[in-house]
Short mmCIF file of C-alpha atoms and ligand atoms in Angstrom, two decimals:
data_model
loop_
_atom_site.label_atom_id
_atom_site.label_comp_id
_atom_site.label_asym_id
_atom_site.label_seq_id
_atom_site.Cartn_x
_atom_site.Cartn_y
_atom_site.Cartn_z
CA MET A 1 31.49 72.02 18.57
CA GLN A 2 31.51 68.82 20.65
CA VAL A 3 33.03 65.79 18.91
CA TYR A 4 33.04 62.35 20.50
CA ALA A 5 35.89 60.45 18.86
CA ASP A 6 36.57 57.84 21.56
CA ASN A 7 34.35 55.00 20.35
CA ALA A 8 37.02 52.36 20.99
CA ALA A 9 36.72 53.20 24.71
CA THR A 10 32.94 53.01 24.67
CA THR A 11 30.02 54.01 22.47
CA LYS A 12 26.80 55.94 22.80
CA MET A 13 23.84 53.56 23.07
CA SER A 14 21.61 53.37 20.02
CA GLY A 15 18.03 54.55 20.49
CA LEU A 16 16.94 51.16 19.25
CA ALA A 17 18.86 49.33 21.98
CA ILE A 18 17.52 51.67 24.70
CA GLU A 19 13.94 51.17 23.46
CA ALA A 20 14.43 47.41 23.40
CA MET A 21 15.58 47.37 27.03
CA ILE A 22 12.91 49.52 28.68
CA PRO A 23 10.11 46.92 29.03
CA TYR A 24 12.50 44.63 30.92
CA PHE A 25 12.94 47.05 33.80
CA ASP A 26 9.31 47.47 34.81
CA LYS A 27 7.04 45.14 32.82
CA ILE A 28 8.81 41.86 32.18
CA TYR A 29 11.07 41.82 35.22
CA ALA A 30 10.57 38.30 36.60
CA ASN A 31 13.45 35.93 37.18
CA PRO A 32 13.91 33.58 34.20
CA SER A 33 14.57 30.75 36.64
CA SER A 34 11.08 31.15 38.17
CA LEU A 35 8.47 28.62 37.12
CA HIS A 36 5.51 31.02 36.98
CA THR A 37 4.27 32.47 33.73
CA ALA A 38 6.05 35.79 34.23
CA GLY A 39 9.33 33.96 34.82
CA GLN A 40 8.85 31.83 31.74
CA GLU A 41 8.16 34.96 29.73
CA ALA A 42 11.55 36.31 30.82
CA LYS A 43 13.13 32.97 29.95
CA GLU A 44 11.73 33.20 26.42
CA VAL A 45 13.23 36.65 26.02
CA LEU A 46 16.59 35.35 27.18
CA ASP A 47 16.43 32.47 24.70
CA ALA A 48 15.50 34.84 21.88
CA ALA A 49 18.45 37.14 22.67
CA ARG A 50 20.81 34.15 22.71
CA GLU A 51 19.43 33.10 19.33
CA THR A 52 20.00 36.59 17.92
CA VAL A 53 23.62 36.73 19.09
CA ALA A 54 24.27 33.23 17.74
CA LYS A 55 22.87 34.19 14.34
CA CYS A 56 25.22 37.21 14.16
CA LEU A 57 28.24 34.96 14.81
CA GLY A 58 27.18 31.94 12.75
CA CYS A 59 26.97 29.55 15.70
CA GLN A 60 24.27 27.79 17.73
CA ALA A 61 22.40 29.46 20.58
CA ARG A 62 23.62 26.85 23.08
CA GLU A 63 27.20 27.90 22.28
CA ILE A 64 26.59 31.43 23.67
CA TYR A 65 27.18 32.32 27.35
CA PHE A 66 26.30 35.79 28.59
CA THR A 67 28.86 37.48 30.85
CA SER A 68 29.42 40.84 32.54
CA GLY A 69 31.48 42.07 29.59
CA GLY A 70 34.51 41.49 27.41
CA SER A 71 36.98 41.19 30.29
CA GLU A 72 35.04 38.39 31.97
CA ALA A 73 34.62 36.53 28.67
CA ASP A 74 38.38 36.76 27.98
CA ASN A 75 39.23 35.52 31.49
CA GLN A 76 36.82 32.59 31.30
CA ALA A 77 37.92 31.47 27.84
CA ILE A 78 41.64 31.59 28.62
CA LEU A 79 41.41 30.03 32.08
CA SER A 80 39.17 27.24 30.74
CA ALA A 81 41.61 26.28 27.99
CA ALA A 82 44.51 26.49 30.43
CA ARG A 83 42.87 24.25 33.05
CA TYR A 84 41.93 21.69 30.39
CA GLY A 85 45.42 21.83 28.86
CA ALA A 86 47.12 21.38 32.23
CA ARG A 87 45.16 18.18 32.86
CA LYS A 88 46.69 16.78 29.67
CA GLY A 89 50.16 18.08 30.56
CA LYS A 90 49.97 20.94 28.05
CA LYS A 91 51.00 24.26 29.57
CA HIS A 92 52.06 26.43 26.63
CA ILE A 93 49.93 29.34 25.36
CA ILE A 94 50.45 31.51 22.28
CA SER A 95 49.23 35.10 22.13
CA THR A 96 50.43 38.46 20.81
CA ALA A 97 52.34 41.34 22.37
CA PHE A 98 49.55 43.85 21.71
CA GLU A 99 46.59 42.16 23.41
CA HIS A 100 44.19 43.96 25.74
CA HIS A 101 45.09 43.78 29.44
CA ALA A 102 42.09 41.48 30.03
CA VAL A 103 44.09 38.89 28.08
CA LEU A 104 47.67 39.87 29.03
CA HIS A 105 47.02 40.01 32.77
CA THR A 106 45.20 36.65 32.67
CA LEU A 107 48.22 35.18 30.88
CA GLN A 108 50.56 36.71 33.49
CA LYS A 109 48.52 35.02 36.21
CA LEU A 110 48.93 31.69 34.40
CA GLU A 111 52.68 32.25 34.01
CA LYS A 112 52.92 32.49 37.80
CA GLU A 113 51.19 29.10 37.92
CA GLY A 114 53.84 27.55 35.69
CA PHE A 115 52.41 28.10 32.21
CA GLU A 116 54.74 29.21 29.45
CA VAL A 117 53.44 32.05 27.28
CA THR A 118 54.76 33.00 23.84
CA LEU A 119 53.80 36.55 22.85
CA LEU A 120 54.15 36.94 19.09
CA ASP A 121 56.04 39.95 17.77
CA VAL A 122 53.85 42.59 16.12
CA SER A 123 56.52 44.98 14.85
CA GLN A 124 56.31 43.79 11.22
CA GLY A 125 53.45 45.70 9.61
CA HIS A 126 51.98 46.29 13.09
CA ASN A 127 50.28 42.90 12.82
CA VAL A 128 50.88 39.16 13.08
CA THR A 129 50.78 36.47 10.40
CA ALA A 130 49.31 32.98 10.54
CA GLN A 131 52.82 31.72 9.75
CA GLN A 132 54.08 33.23 13.03
CA VAL A 133 51.35 31.32 14.86
CA LYS A 134 52.19 28.12 12.98
CA ASP A 135 55.89 28.44 13.81
CA ALA A 136 55.13 28.97 17.51
CA ILE A 137 52.84 25.95 17.97
CA ARG A 138 54.40 23.13 20.00
CA GLU A 139 53.37 19.67 21.19
CA ASP A 140 52.38 21.16 24.54
CA THR A 141 50.44 24.18 23.22
CA CYS A 142 46.98 24.21 24.81
CA LEU A 143 45.66 27.53 23.46
CA VAL A 144 46.17 30.20 20.83
CA THR A 145 44.52 33.50 21.84
CA THR A 146 44.83 36.50 19.55
CA MET A 147 42.64 39.56 19.36
CA TYR A 148 40.46 40.00 16.27
CA ALA A 149 41.27 43.69 15.99
CA ASN A 150 43.45 45.94 18.11
CA ASN A 151 41.72 48.55 20.26
CA GLU A 152 44.56 51.11 20.18
CA ILE A 153 45.96 50.98 16.65
CA GLY A 154 43.14 49.32 14.70
CA SER A 155 45.08 46.44 13.10
CA VAL A 156 42.74 43.64 12.00
CA LEU A 157 44.38 40.24 12.37
CA PRO A 158 44.22 37.42 9.77
CA ILE A 159 41.69 35.50 11.88
CA ALA A 160 40.54 32.96 9.28
CA GLU A 161 44.17 32.05 8.48
CA ILE A 162 45.08 31.74 12.17
CA GLY A 163 41.95 29.66 12.71
CA ALA A 164 42.96 27.31 9.88
CA VAL A 165 46.46 26.88 11.34
CA CYS A 166 45.02 26.09 14.79
CA LYS A 167 42.49 23.64 13.39
CA GLU A 168 45.19 21.79 11.50
CA ALA A 169 47.34 21.55 14.63
CA GLY A 170 44.39 20.60 16.84
CA VAL A 171 44.92 23.58 19.17
CA PRO A 172 41.89 25.53 20.50
CA PHE A 173 41.68 29.10 19.17
CA HIS A 174 40.18 31.96 21.19
CA THR A 175 39.80 35.48 19.84
CA ASP A 176 39.08 38.68 21.77
CA ALA A 177 36.66 40.14 19.22
CA VAL A 178 35.52 43.02 21.43
CA GLN A 179 36.60 45.62 18.84
CA ALA A 180 35.36 43.55 15.90
CA ALA A 181 31.87 42.38 16.86
CA GLY A 182 29.26 44.57 15.20
CA HIS A 183 31.97 46.23 13.07
CA LEU A 184 33.43 43.38 10.98
CA HIS A 185 31.78 40.30 9.52
CA ILE A 186 32.30 37.32 11.82
CA ASP A 187 31.58 33.67 10.98
CA VAL A 188 33.01 31.37 13.65
CA GLN A 189 32.53 28.29 11.48
CA ALA A 190 34.19 29.60 8.35
CA GLN A 191 36.98 31.21 10.41
CA ASN A 192 37.56 28.13 12.61
CA ILE A 193 37.12 30.10 15.83
CA ASP A 194 36.62 27.91 18.92
CA MET A 195 35.98 30.68 21.46
CA LEU A 196 35.17 34.37 20.98
CA SER A 197 34.61 37.29 23.37
CA LEU A 198 32.43 40.33 22.70
CA SER A 199 31.09 43.25 24.71
CA GLY A 200 27.83 45.21 24.33
CA HIS A 201 29.17 48.69 24.95
CA LYS A 202 31.60 48.62 22.01
CA PHE A 203 28.78 48.45 19.44
CA HIS A 204 26.21 50.90 20.84
CA GLY A 205 24.76 48.48 23.38
CA PRO A 206 24.80 48.72 27.18
CA LYS A 207 27.85 48.52 29.46
CA GLY A 208 28.42 45.63 31.84
CA VAL A 209 27.18 42.87 29.53
CA GLY A 210 29.09 40.69 27.10
CA ALA A 211 29.07 37.25 25.59
CA LEU A 212 31.41 34.31 25.18
CA TYR A 213 30.97 31.90 22.30
CA VAL A 214 32.38 28.43 23.04
CA ARG A 215 32.32 25.71 20.42
CA ARG A 216 30.17 22.80 21.55
CA GLY A 217 32.22 20.12 23.29
CA LEU A 218 34.97 22.43 24.54
CA PRO A 219 35.25 22.45 28.34
CA LEU A 220 34.41 25.61 30.27
CA VAL A 221 35.34 26.34 33.88
CA ASN A 222 33.32 28.68 36.07
CA LEU A 223 34.66 32.00 37.29
CA ILE A 224 31.52 32.51 39.39
CA GLU A 225 29.93 29.69 41.37
CA GLY A 226 26.30 29.64 42.41
CA GLY A 227 23.07 28.87 40.59
CA ALA A 228 22.66 26.94 37.38
CA GLN A 229 22.28 29.94 35.07
CA GLU A 230 23.98 29.85 31.65
CA ARG A 231 23.85 26.06 31.63
CA GLY A 232 25.73 25.96 34.91
CA LYS A 233 28.75 27.86 33.61
CA ARG A 234 28.05 31.38 34.88
CA ALA A 235 26.05 31.77 38.06
CA GLY A 236 23.93 34.80 38.92
CA THR A 237 20.47 36.03 37.95
CA GLU A 238 20.65 37.05 34.32
CA ASN A 239 20.92 40.75 33.40
CA ILE A 240 17.87 40.54 31.14
CA PRO A 241 17.67 44.24 30.16
CA GLY A 242 21.40 44.25 29.40
CA ILE A 243 21.25 41.01 27.41
CA VAL A 244 18.25 42.28 25.42
CA GLY A 245 20.08 45.57 24.75
CA LEU A 246 23.24 43.75 23.66
CA ALA A 247 21.31 41.50 21.27
CA ALA A 248 19.34 44.41 19.79
CA ALA A 249 22.50 46.49 19.30
CA LEU A 250 24.43 43.61 17.76
CA GLU A 251 21.62 42.73 15.37
CA ASP A 252 21.29 46.39 14.37
CA ALA A 253 25.05 46.73 13.85
CA CYS A 254 25.20 43.55 11.75
CA THR A 255 22.18 44.58 9.66
CA HIS A 256 23.68 47.99 8.85
CA MET A 257 27.31 46.93 8.74
CA ALA A 258 27.90 47.59 5.04
CA GLU A 259 26.57 51.15 5.07
CA ASN A 260 28.15 52.01 8.43
CA THR A 261 31.52 50.66 7.29
CA ALA A 262 31.39 52.68 4.07
CA LYS A 263 30.57 55.89 5.93
CA VAL A 264 33.06 55.45 8.78
CA THR A 265 35.88 54.29 6.50
CA ALA A 266 35.51 57.43 4.39
CA LEU A 267 35.69 59.63 7.51
CA ARG A 268 38.68 57.66 8.80
CA ASP A 269 40.56 57.97 5.53
CA LYS A 270 39.94 61.71 5.36
CA LEU A 271 41.32 62.07 8.91
CA ILE A 272 44.35 59.89 8.19
CA ALA A 273 45.14 61.81 4.99
CA GLY A 274 44.81 65.15 6.78
CA LEU A 275 46.81 64.26 9.89
CA SER A 276 49.57 62.66 7.80
CA GLN A 277 50.33 66.21 6.59
CA ILE A 278 51.65 67.10 10.04
CA PRO A 279 55.45 66.90 9.79
CA HIS A 280 57.29 64.29 11.87
CA SER A 281 54.18 62.20 12.43
CA ALA A 282 53.48 58.50 11.81
CA LEU A 283 50.36 56.39 11.47
CA ASN A 284 50.19 53.52 13.96
CA GLY A 285 48.65 50.20 12.98
CA ASP A 286 48.14 48.17 9.83
CA SER A 287 47.43 50.66 7.03
CA VAL A 288 45.49 48.10 4.95
CA ASN A 289 43.82 45.67 7.34
CA ARG A 290 42.39 48.24 9.68
CA LEU A 291 39.22 48.84 11.72
CA PRO A 292 36.88 51.21 9.86
CA GLY A 293 36.86 53.75 12.70
CA ASN A 294 40.45 53.74 13.94
CA VAL A 295 42.90 56.62 13.50
CA SER A 296 46.11 56.38 15.55
CA PHE A 297 49.13 58.64 15.22
CA CYS A 298 52.37 59.49 16.95
CA PHE A 299 53.58 63.09 16.77
CA GLU A 300 57.21 63.62 17.62
CA GLY A 301 58.18 66.18 20.27
CA ILE A 302 54.90 66.33 22.24
CA GLU A 303 53.15 64.63 25.15
CA GLY A 304 49.92 62.79 24.41
CA GLU A 305 48.36 63.87 27.72
CA SER A 306 48.82 67.58 26.97
CA LEU A 307 47.43 67.02 23.49
CA LEU A 308 44.32 65.35 24.91
CA LEU A 309 43.69 68.14 27.42
CA LEU A 310 43.98 70.86 24.79
CA LEU A 311 41.78 68.90 22.37
CA ASP A 312 39.23 68.45 25.15
CA ALA A 313 39.20 72.22 25.65
CA LYS A 314 38.36 72.52 21.94
CA GLY A 315 35.50 70.02 22.25
CA VAL A 316 37.24 66.91 20.96
CA CYS A 317 37.06 63.73 23.09
CA ALA A 318 39.97 61.53 22.07
CA SER A 319 42.38 59.14 23.71
CA SER A 320 46.10 58.53 23.96
CA GLY A 321 48.05 55.33 24.31
CA SER A 322 49.77 56.51 27.46
CA ALA A 323 48.75 54.97 30.74
CA CYS A 324 49.11 58.15 32.80
CA THR A 325 45.79 57.54 34.56
CA SER A 326 47.32 54.59 36.36
CA GLY A 327 49.92 56.94 37.82
CA SER A 328 52.71 55.45 35.75
CA LEU A 329 54.51 57.27 33.00
CA ASP A 330 54.96 54.11 30.98
CA PRO A 331 53.79 54.51 27.42
CA SER A 332 51.31 52.07 25.92
CA HIS A 333 52.53 48.45 25.65
CA VAL A 334 50.88 48.37 22.23
CA LEU A 335 52.92 51.27 20.84
CA LEU A 336 56.12 49.81 22.31
CA ALA A 337 55.22 46.42 20.82
CA ILE A 338 54.97 47.86 17.30
CA GLY A 339 58.43 49.35 17.77
CA ARG A 340 57.79 52.96 18.76
CA VAL A 341 60.53 54.20 21.09
CA HIS A 342 59.43 55.70 24.43
CA ASP A 343 59.71 59.38 23.39
CA VAL A 344 57.65 58.81 20.25
CA ALA A 345 55.11 56.54 21.96
CA HIS A 346 54.42 59.33 24.49
CA GLY A 347 53.16 61.61 21.70
CA SER A 348 50.26 59.42 20.64
CA LEU A 349 46.68 60.22 19.71
CA ARG A 350 43.82 57.79 19.06
CA LEU A 351 40.65 59.02 17.40
CA SER A 352 37.99 56.31 17.08
CA LEU A 353 34.93 57.06 14.98
CA CYS A 354 31.47 55.60 14.54
CA HIS A 355 28.55 56.17 12.16
CA TYR A 356 27.20 58.96 14.39
CA ASN A 357 30.24 61.10 13.50
CA THR A 358 29.89 63.59 10.65
CA GLU A 359 32.12 65.12 8.03
CA GLU A 360 31.82 68.50 9.80
CA GLU A 361 33.22 66.88 12.93
CA VAL A 362 36.12 65.44 10.99
CA ASP A 363 36.79 68.89 9.51
CA HIS A 364 36.79 70.35 13.03
CA ILE A 365 39.32 67.72 14.19
CA LEU A 366 41.46 68.41 11.12
CA GLN A 367 41.48 72.08 12.01
CA VAL A 368 42.30 71.79 15.72
CA VAL A 369 44.79 68.88 15.86
CA PRO A 370 47.49 70.54 13.70
CA GLU A 371 47.07 73.81 15.66
CA VAL A 372 47.39 72.09 19.01
CA VAL A 373 50.36 69.96 17.93
CA GLN A 374 52.14 73.12 16.74
CA LEU A 375 51.31 74.96 19.97
CA LEU A 376 52.75 72.14 22.07
CA ARG A 377 55.82 71.81 19.89
CA ASN A 378 56.49 75.54 20.25
CA MET A 379 56.63 75.07 24.04
CA SER A 380 58.62 71.84 23.98
CA PRO A 381 62.36 71.82 24.82
CA VAL A 382 62.62 68.46 23.02
CA TRP A 383 61.17 70.01 19.87
CA ARG A 384 63.67 72.91 20.12
CA ASP A 385 66.53 70.41 20.30
CA LEU A 386 65.16 68.60 17.26
CA GLN A 387 64.82 71.84 15.33
CA THR A 388 68.33 73.04 16.19
CA GLY A 389 69.84 69.66 15.36
CA LYS A 390 70.90 68.87 18.94
CA ARG A 391 68.72 65.79 18.69
CA GLU A 392 67.92 63.59 15.71
CA TYR A 393 64.37 63.21 14.46
CA ILE A 394 63.03 59.69 14.74
CA LEU A 395 59.92 60.24 12.63
C1 PLP B 401 37.00 47.11 25.73
C2 PLP B 401 37.80 45.90 25.46
C3 PLP B 401 37.81 44.82 26.36
C4 PLP B 401 37.10 44.86 27.68
O1 PLP B 401 35.70 44.80 27.53
P1 PLP B 401 34.77 45.22 28.78
O2 PLP B 401 33.40 44.89 28.34
O3 PLP B 401 34.98 46.69 28.97
O4 PLP B 401 35.22 44.40 29.95
C5 PLP B 401 38.55 43.70 26.03
N1 PLP B 401 39.24 43.64 24.88
C6 PLP B 401 39.26 44.65 23.98
C7 PLP B 401 40.03 44.50 22.71
C8 PLP B 401 38.54 45.82 24.25
O5 PLP B 401 38.57 46.82 23.38
#
């Protein structure tokens, strides 16, 4: 049995999104900036897609800018707020310790330019509170940027409360909603969100296309200079098939959100209940405010990489928090930020589900994960030390 349980990394495209894209490769392929009829036809399609995305977020079409993905949207939002803040002498930014690298690395770049960054602690309940944001806001704060939902451990942040705090203080609020868009109900007006990033490939749309919502009136700086596309804020001939696919996938996800959430949450909860039976294990992330598809565990006495390889051999595609691909043996910054010590953080497993997953697949995972964890523990010198009392259990 083959089970794809890595939907937080990327998703399979929906048939609907693929179908929607096809005409824009070989039939309606003109440049939307061209004045001829074919070009204007492409322009209309672009406008319609922008309208669709805006409707899903509760904003106006002119507040949507298409980008090459979530990373670009995060970079542009943060750098824009920073440049604007600096002009007014405000160089303090608030974020959280468990953001995606698209946010954290952009903030590190700004720190080198003299910005001061406060990363809020996420060890209490594996989440942040609006009160933490409120307490961190200063006279010179030019931006609050917190993710909507965490990609590794599934915690869903109190976005409406954070938005209210930011509005009251008059500080712009950006949220990296790449894991939330198409999965959770978003209303940028009601939630007081000033800027929001999303990415097509996290909700069954195409890769390499995303969107940035920016509240009207907020300044935006360009990352890419050139033509006047995207109202002069993002140069380059528009990726019409990608934009159409993103809009179709987002609309589909928002239309079927209630039923998808019910199905995926049930699968998630069955997995969490089953895996919790493994001794010396711990669930990562907020147990209540949690993405419907996220299951994240640490298992003491094993290495996440070995676990992934053995699961792969048994047909299960999963992910671990460890950054071994980058050649470093550092465990995930997210797991460290929630307070997992290095040894425990190394034994992590993330299973991320979507509505294409089935109960049979969950049963398969529940059969193989405990077997593989036991197999690895039997070979582990650390586990032997724990069992003989030479070392103390942490979990
Ligand atoms: C995937 C992801 C991104 C990056 O999006 P891309 O479209 O792959 O650039 C950013 N933030 C979060 C939370 C993500 O999960």
